[in-house]
PDB file of C-alpha atoms in Angstrom:
ATOM      1  CA  MET A   1     149.416 116.711 120.840  1.00  0.00           C
ATOM      2  CA  ASN A   2     150.555 118.137 124.068  1.00  0.00           C
ATOM      3  CA  GLY A   3     151.828 116.923 127.384  1.00  0.00           C
ATOM      4  CA  LEU A   4     148.593 117.936 129.117  1.00  0.00           C
ATOM      5  CA  PRO A   5     145.906 116.116 127.155  1.00  0.00           C
ATOM      6  CA  VAL A   6     142.227 116.806 127.516  1.00  0.00           C
ATOM      7  CA  SER A   7     140.642 114.441 130.041  1.00  0.00           C
ATOM      8  CA  TRP A   8     137.429 112.550 129.496  1.00  0.00           C
ATOM      9  CA  GLY A   9     136.363 113.643 132.961  1.00  0.00           C
ATOM     10  CA  ALA A  10     135.707 117.051 134.456  1.00  0.00           C
ATOM     11  CA  PRO A  11     138.707 119.427 134.329  1.00  0.00           C
ATOM     12  CA  ARG A  12     140.376 120.538 137.552  1.00  0.00           C
ATOM     13  CA  PRO A  13     138.892 123.897 138.637  1.00  0.00           C
ATOM     14  CA  GLU A  14     140.973 126.979 137.869  1.00  0.00           C
ATOM     15  CA  ARG A  15     141.020 130.344 139.582  1.00  0.00           C
ATOM     16  CA  ALA A  16     138.471 132.757 138.130  1.00  0.00           C
ATOM     17  CA  ASP A  17     141.157 135.126 136.827  1.00  0.00           C
ATOM     18  CA  ALA A  18     143.045 132.247 135.189  1.00  0.00           C
ATOM     19  CA  VAL A  19     139.834 131.099 133.495  1.00  0.00           C
ATOM     20  CA  ARG A  20     139.163 134.625 132.201  1.00  0.00           C
ATOM     21  CA  ASN A  21     142.731 135.024 130.949  1.00  0.00           C
ATOM     22  CA  ARG A  22     142.636 131.672 129.169  1.00  0.00           C
ATOM     23  CA  ALA A  23     139.322 132.451 127.496  1.00  0.00           C
ATOM     24  CA  HIS A  24     140.570 135.882 126.441  1.00  0.00           C
ATOM     25  CA  LEU A  25     143.842 134.512 125.073  1.00  0.00           C
ATOM     26  CA  LEU A  26     142.133 131.762 123.092  1.00  0.00           C
ATOM     27  CA  ALA A  27     139.531 134.154 121.692  1.00  0.00           C
ATOM     28  CA  THR A  28     142.336 136.510 120.658  1.00  0.00           C
ATOM     29  CA  ALA A  29     144.316 133.628 119.124  1.00  0.00           C
ATOM     30  CA  ARG A  30     141.286 132.496 117.109  1.00  0.00           C
ATOM     31  CA  GLN A  31     140.767 136.035 115.848  1.00  0.00           C
ATOM     32  CA  MET A  32     144.429 136.404 114.858  1.00  0.00           C
ATOM     33  CA  LEU A  33     144.348 133.033 113.122  1.00  0.00           C
ATOM     34  CA  ALA A  34     141.275 134.031 111.113  1.00  0.00           C
ATOM     35  CA  GLU A  35     142.729 137.401 110.173  1.00  0.00           C
ATOM     36  CA  SER A  36     146.295 136.560 109.226  1.00  0.00           C
ATOM     37  CA  GLY A  37     146.875 132.804 109.387  1.00  0.00           C
ATOM     38  CA  PRO A  38     149.115 130.699 111.628  1.00  0.00           C
ATOM     39  CA  ASP A  39     152.452 132.271 110.687  1.00  0.00           C
ATOM     40  CA  GLN A  40     151.589 135.512 112.475  1.00  0.00           C
ATOM     41  CA  LEU A  41     150.340 133.830 115.648  1.00  0.00           C
ATOM     42  CA  THR A  42     153.369 134.002 117.939  1.00  0.00           C
ATOM     43  CA  MET A  43     153.804 134.296 121.695  1.00  0.00           C
ATOM     44  CA  ASP A  44     154.862 137.949 121.494  1.00  0.00           C
ATOM     45  CA  ALA A  45     152.128 138.871 119.031  1.00  0.00           C
ATOM     46  CA  LEU A  46     149.470 137.190 121.167  1.00  0.00           C
ATOM     47  CA  ALA A  47     150.675 139.000 124.289  1.00  0.00           C
ATOM     48  CA  GLU A  48     150.591 142.364 122.514  1.00  0.00           C
ATOM     49  CA  ARG A  49     147.206 141.798 120.874  1.00  0.00           C
ATOM     50  CA  SER A  50     145.567 140.468 124.044  1.00  0.00           C
ATOM     51  CA  GLY A  51     146.881 143.228 126.265  1.00  0.00           C
ATOM     52  CA  LEU A  52     148.217 140.661 128.740  1.00  0.00           C
ATOM     53  CA  GLY A  53     151.814 140.345 129.854  1.00  0.00           C
ATOM     54  CA  LYS A  54     154.244 138.035 128.101  1.00  0.00           C
ATOM     55  CA  GLY A  55     154.678 136.154 131.349  1.00  0.00           C
ATOM     56  CA  THR A  56     150.982 135.333 131.428  1.00  0.00           C
ATOM     57  CA  VAL A  57     151.095 134.010 127.868  1.00  0.00           C
ATOM     58  CA  PHE A  58     154.216 131.936 128.534  1.00  0.00           C
ATOM     59  CA  ARG A  59     152.810 130.504 131.759  1.00  0.00           C
ATOM     60  CA  ARG A  60     149.598 129.545 130.001  1.00  0.00           C
ATOM     61  CA  PHE A  61     151.038 127.992 126.840  1.00  0.00           C
ATOM     62  CA  GLY A  62     154.760 127.400 127.413  1.00  0.00           C
ATOM     63  CA  THR A  63     155.656 127.461 123.712  1.00  0.00           C
ATOM     64  CA  ARG A  64     154.230 128.729 120.455  1.00  0.00           C
ATOM     65  CA  ALA A  65     153.092 125.196 119.706  1.00  0.00           C
ATOM     66  CA  GLY A  66     151.252 125.334 123.024  1.00  0.00           C
ATOM     67  CA  ILE A  67     148.943 128.035 121.648  1.00  0.00           C
ATOM     68  CA  PHE A  68     147.865 125.747 118.829  1.00  0.00           C
ATOM     69  CA  GLN A  69     147.645 122.781 121.190  1.00  0.00           C
ATOM     70  CA  ALA A  70     145.199 124.734 123.351  1.00  0.00           C
ATOM     71  CA  LEU A  71     143.133 125.655 120.292  1.00  0.00           C
ATOM     72  CA  LEU A  72     143.090 122.010 119.259  1.00  0.00           C
ATOM     73  CA  ASP A  73     142.086 120.998 122.786  1.00  0.00           C
ATOM     74  CA  GLU A  74     138.976 123.144 122.437  1.00  0.00           C
ATOM     75  CA  ILE A  75     138.117 121.509 119.139  1.00  0.00           C
ATOM     76  CA  GLU A  76     138.716 118.054 120.644  1.00  0.00           C
ATOM     77  CA  ARG A  77     136.182 118.771 123.386  1.00  0.00           C
ATOM     78  CA  GLY A  78     133.409 118.735 120.807  1.00  0.00           C
ATOM     79  CA  LEU A  79     134.451 115.239 119.726  1.00  0.00           C
ATOM     80  CA  GLN A  80     134.581 114.114 123.352  1.00  0.00           C
ATOM     81  CA  GLU A  81     131.046 115.343 123.955  1.00  0.00           C
ATOM     82  CA  ARG A  82     129.771 113.380 120.961  1.00  0.00           C
ATOM     83  CA  VAL A  83     131.631 110.271 122.122  1.00  0.00           C
ATOM     84  CA  LEU A  84     130.210 110.525 125.639  1.00  0.00           C
ATOM     85  CA  SER A  85     126.624 111.534 124.923  1.00  0.00           C
ATOM     86  CA  GLY A  86     126.051 111.946 121.188  1.00  0.00           C
ATOM     87  CA  PRO A  87     124.055 109.671 118.891  1.00  0.00           C
ATOM     88  CA  PRO A  88     125.410 106.263 117.883  1.00  0.00           C
ATOM     89  CA  PRO A  89     127.538 104.903 116.399  1.00  0.00           C
ATOM     90  CA  LEU A  90     130.023 107.495 117.677  1.00  0.00           C
ATOM     91  CA  GLY A  91     128.107 107.896 120.921  1.00  0.00           C
ATOM     92  CA  PRO A  92     126.730 105.201 123.241  1.00  0.00           C
ATOM     93  CA  GLY A  93     124.247 102.626 121.995  1.00  0.00           C
ATOM     94  CA  ALA A  94     126.049 101.014 119.069  1.00  0.00           C
ATOM     95  CA  PRO A  95     128.087  97.769 119.061  1.00  0.00           C
ATOM     96  CA  PRO A  96     131.702  98.379 120.158  1.00  0.00           C
ATOM     97  CA  VAL A  97     133.174  97.558 116.726  1.00  0.00           C
ATOM     98  CA  ASP A  98     130.896 100.109 115.081  1.00  0.00           C
ATOM     99  CA  ARG A  99     131.841 102.666 117.731  1.00  0.00           C
ATOM    100  CA  LEU A 100     135.549 102.014 117.166  1.00  0.00           C
ATOM    101  CA  ILE A 101     135.130 102.547 113.430  1.00  0.00           C
ATOM    102  CA  ALA A 102     133.078 105.709 113.949  1.00  0.00           C
ATOM    103  CA  TYR A 103     135.595 107.109 116.432  1.00  0.00           C
ATOM    104  CA  GLY A 104     138.537 106.649 114.091  1.00  0.00           C
ATOM    105  CA  ARG A 105     136.687 108.224 111.171  1.00  0.00           C
ATOM    106  CA  ALA A 106     135.556 111.148 113.336  1.00  0.00           C
ATOM    107  CA  ARG A 107     139.064 111.804 114.627  1.00  0.00           C
ATOM    108  CA  VAL A 108     140.494 111.701 111.114  1.00  0.00           C
ATOM    109  CA  ARG A 109     137.835 114.147 109.960  1.00  0.00           C
ATOM    110  CA  LEU A 110     138.469 116.503 112.879  1.00  0.00           C
ATOM    111  CA  LEU A 111     142.187 116.757 112.164  1.00  0.00           C
ATOM    112  CA  MET A 112     141.697 117.039 108.420  1.00  0.00           C
ATOM    113  CA  GLU A 113     139.266 119.918 108.985  1.00  0.00           C
ATOM    114  CA  ASN A 114     141.788 121.637 111.261  1.00  0.00           C
ATOM    115  CA  THR A 115     145.000 120.745 109.469  1.00  0.00           C
ATOM    116  CA  GLU A 116     146.782 124.060 110.018  1.00  0.00           C
ATOM    117  CA  ILE A 117     146.060 124.138 113.747  1.00  0.00           C
ATOM    118  CA  ALA A 118     147.050 120.489 114.130  1.00  0.00           C
ATOM    119  CA  ARG A 119     150.264 120.935 112.143  1.00  0.00           C
ATOM    120  CA  PHE A 120     151.407 123.986 114.109  1.00  0.00           C
ATOM    121  CA  ALA A 121     150.547 122.177 117.347  1.00  0.00           C
ATOM    122  CA  LEU A 122     153.337 119.680 116.651  1.00  0.00           C
ATOM    123  CA  ASP A 123     156.199 120.628 118.956  1.00  0.00           C
ATOM    124  CA  GLY A 124     159.510 120.140 117.208  1.00  0.00           C
ATOM    125  CA  ARG A 125     161.316 120.153 120.554  1.00  0.00           C
ATOM    126  CA  GLN A 126     159.664 116.873 121.524  1.00  0.00           C
ATOM    127  CA  PRO A 127     161.736 113.776 120.581  1.00  0.00           C
ATOM    128  CA  VAL A 128     158.688 112.091 119.041  1.00  0.00           C
ATOM    129  CA  PRO A 129     155.881 114.581 118.419  1.00  0.00           C
ATOM    130  CA  SER A 130     152.497 112.917 118.203  1.00  0.00           C
ATOM    131  CA  PRO A 131     148.813 113.703 118.159  1.00  0.00           C
ATOM    132  CA  GLN A 132     146.908 113.569 121.429  1.00  0.00           C
ATOM    133  CA  THR A 133     146.855 109.872 122.215  1.00  0.00           C
ATOM    134  CA  PRO A 134     145.843 109.421 125.891  1.00  0.00           C
ATOM    135  CA  THR A 135     142.132 110.078 125.396  1.00  0.00           C
ATOM    136  CA  SER A 136     142.069 107.984 122.221  1.00  0.00           C
ATOM    137  CA  GLN A 137     143.829 105.139 123.967  1.00  0.00           C
ATOM    138  CA  MET A 138     141.438 105.282 126.921  1.00  0.00           C
ATOM    139  CA  HIS A 139     138.368 105.221 124.692  1.00  0.00           C
ATOM    140  CA  ILE A 140     139.711 102.450 122.461  1.00  0.00           C
ATOM    141  CA  ARG A 141     140.634 100.325 125.490  1.00  0.00           C
ATOM    142  CA  MET A 142     137.151 100.795 126.952  1.00  0.00           C
ATOM    143  CA  LEU A 143     135.522  99.570 123.740  1.00  0.00           C
ATOM    144  CA  LEU A 144     137.928  96.636 123.412  1.00  0.00           C
ATOM    145  CA  ARG A 145     136.888  95.478 126.877  1.00  0.00           C
ATOM    146  CA  GLN A 146     133.336  95.127 125.568  1.00  0.00           C
ATOM    147  CA  LEU A 147     134.461  92.642 122.902  1.00  0.00           C
ATOM    148  CA  ASN A 148     135.107  88.949 123.280  1.00  0.00           C
ATOM    149  CA  LEU A 149     138.793  88.942 122.379  1.00  0.00           C
ATOM    150  CA  ASP A 150     139.938  85.851 124.225  1.00  0.00           C
ATOM    151  CA  GLY A 151     143.605  85.868 125.171  1.00  0.00           C
ATOM    152  CA  ALA A 152     144.273  89.395 123.893  1.00  0.00           C
ATOM    153  CA  ASN A 153     146.294  91.818 125.993  1.00  0.00           C
ATOM    154  CA  LEU A 154     143.811  94.666 125.785  1.00  0.00           C
ATOM    155  CA  ASP A 155     146.176  97.289 127.200  1.00  0.00           C
ATOM    156  CA  LEU A 156     148.814  96.577 124.566  1.00  0.00           C
ATOM    157  CA  LEU A 157     146.224  96.194 121.820  1.00  0.00           C
ATOM    158  CA  ALA A 158     144.779  99.606 122.718  1.00  0.00           C
ATOM    159  CA  ILE A 159     148.258 101.129 122.467  1.00  0.00           C
ATOM    160  CA  GLN A 160     148.836  99.482 119.083  1.00  0.00           C
ATOM    161  CA  LEU A 161     145.470 100.567 117.676  1.00  0.00           C
ATOM    162  CA  THR A 162     145.972 104.113 118.946  1.00  0.00           C
ATOM    163  CA  ALA A 163     149.342 104.243 117.212  1.00  0.00           C
ATOM    164  CA  ALA A 164     147.774 102.812 114.038  1.00  0.00           C
ATOM    165  CA  LEU A 165     145.235 105.642 114.077  1.00  0.00           C
ATOM    166  CA  ASP A 166     147.555 108.482 115.053  1.00  0.00           C
ATOM    167  CA  GLY A 167     150.643 107.413 113.076  1.00  0.00           C
ATOM    168  CA  PRO A 168     149.287 108.066 109.566  1.00  0.00           C
ATOM    169  CA  LEU A 169     147.708 111.307 110.791  1.00  0.00           C
ATOM    170  CA  LEU A 170     151.062 112.467 112.138  1.00  0.00           C
ATOM    171  CA  LEU A 171     152.763 111.634 108.855  1.00  0.00           C
ATOM    172  CA  TYR A 172     150.159 113.656 106.993  1.00  0.00           C
ATOM    173  CA  LEU A 173     150.278 116.628 109.343  1.00  0.00           C
ATOM    174  CA  SER A 174     154.077 116.822 109.402  1.00  0.00           C
ATOM    175  CA  ALA A 175     154.688 116.336 105.667  1.00  0.00           C
ATOM    176  CA  ASP A 176     154.496 119.524 103.614  1.00  0.00           C
ATOM    177  CA  ALA A 177     154.487 117.449 100.435  1.00  0.00           C
ATOM    178  CA  LEU A 178     151.005 116.189 101.328  1.00  0.00           C
ATOM    179  CA  THR A 179     149.499 119.609 101.978  1.00  0.00           C
ATOM    180  CA  ASN A 180     147.610 119.633  98.684  1.00  0.00           C
ATOM    181  CA  ALA A 181     146.841 115.923  98.583  1.00  0.00           C
ATOM    182  CA  GLY A 182     143.093 116.588  98.532  1.00  0.00           C
ATOM    183  CA  PRO A 183     140.016 115.270 100.362  1.00  0.00           C
ATOM    184  CA  GLU A 184     140.730 111.674  99.372  1.00  0.00           C
ATOM    185  CA  ILE A 185     143.268 111.570 102.222  1.00  0.00           C
ATOM    186  CA  GLU A 186     140.446 111.628 104.778  1.00  0.00           C
ATOM    187  CA  GLN A 187     138.546 108.890 102.968  1.00  0.00           C
ATOM    188  CA  ASN A 188     141.646 106.726 102.584  1.00  0.00           C
ATOM    189  CA  LEU A 189     142.673 107.072 106.225  1.00  0.00           C
ATOM    190  CA  GLY A 190     139.133 106.374 107.429  1.00  0.00           C
ATOM    191  CA  SER A 191     138.759 103.331 105.204  1.00  0.00           C
ATOM    192  CA  ALA A 192     142.128 101.929 106.305  1.00  0.00           C
ATOM    193  CA  TRP A 193     141.117 102.344 109.954  1.00  0.00           C
ATOM    194  CA  GLN A 194     137.795 100.573 109.355  1.00  0.00           C
ATOM    195  CA  ASP A 195     139.525  97.689 107.568  1.00  0.00           C
ATOM    196  CA  LEU A 196     141.983  97.296 110.448  1.00  0.00           C
ATOM    197  CA  ILE A 197     139.266  97.297 113.115  1.00  0.00           C
ATOM    198  CA  GLU A 198     137.111  94.818 111.244  1.00  0.00           C
ATOM    199  CA  ARG A 199     140.016  92.437 110.739  1.00  0.00           C
ATOM    200  CA  VAL A 200     141.214  92.651 114.336  1.00  0.00           C
ATOM    201  CA  CYS A 201     137.955  92.894 116.266  1.00  0.00           C
ATOM    202  CA  ARG A 202     135.147  91.167 114.389  1.00  0.00           C
ATOM    203  CA  PRO A 203     134.554  87.470 115.190  1.00  0.00           C
TER     204      PRO A 203
END
């Protein structure tokens, strides 16, 4: 959801003080979120509560949405770890179609379980706000390469499948009318993703 998506690889090393400040700010943000909800988590409030200068907070996050994007990044890292080294079918060892299905269902579940954070991470200043797509696209493209899809443009197909996964999630996250839609949203989105993958990717 941000312009600096989490990478599948190792992050670029940061200075020790920057690492400490980031950890402190995120821990403070999580505490504020638990205590008073997302409406009270602002740049100024986070600076005051953390005891760090406003400049430090603005340099770290850029915007209020950036605070929530960083929180979501942390949550996304858990999904990345399961994709890279967890048990199949989400992790290695399962057929690529099964892994594609498991990935889509896991990503839907992650955002549904963190709806408030994901919603506030949408940056209204962006022309087309969207969930974090680069890591999804990379993973989907890698799995598509393992399939025998003769004649398919795998780069474009990965883009299209990523949009098919993220588009309905974005509509859900950005639509207040769906806030109380209930747990069937996760099941419906996951089932639709599985149906799409099976129709496109199975022989």
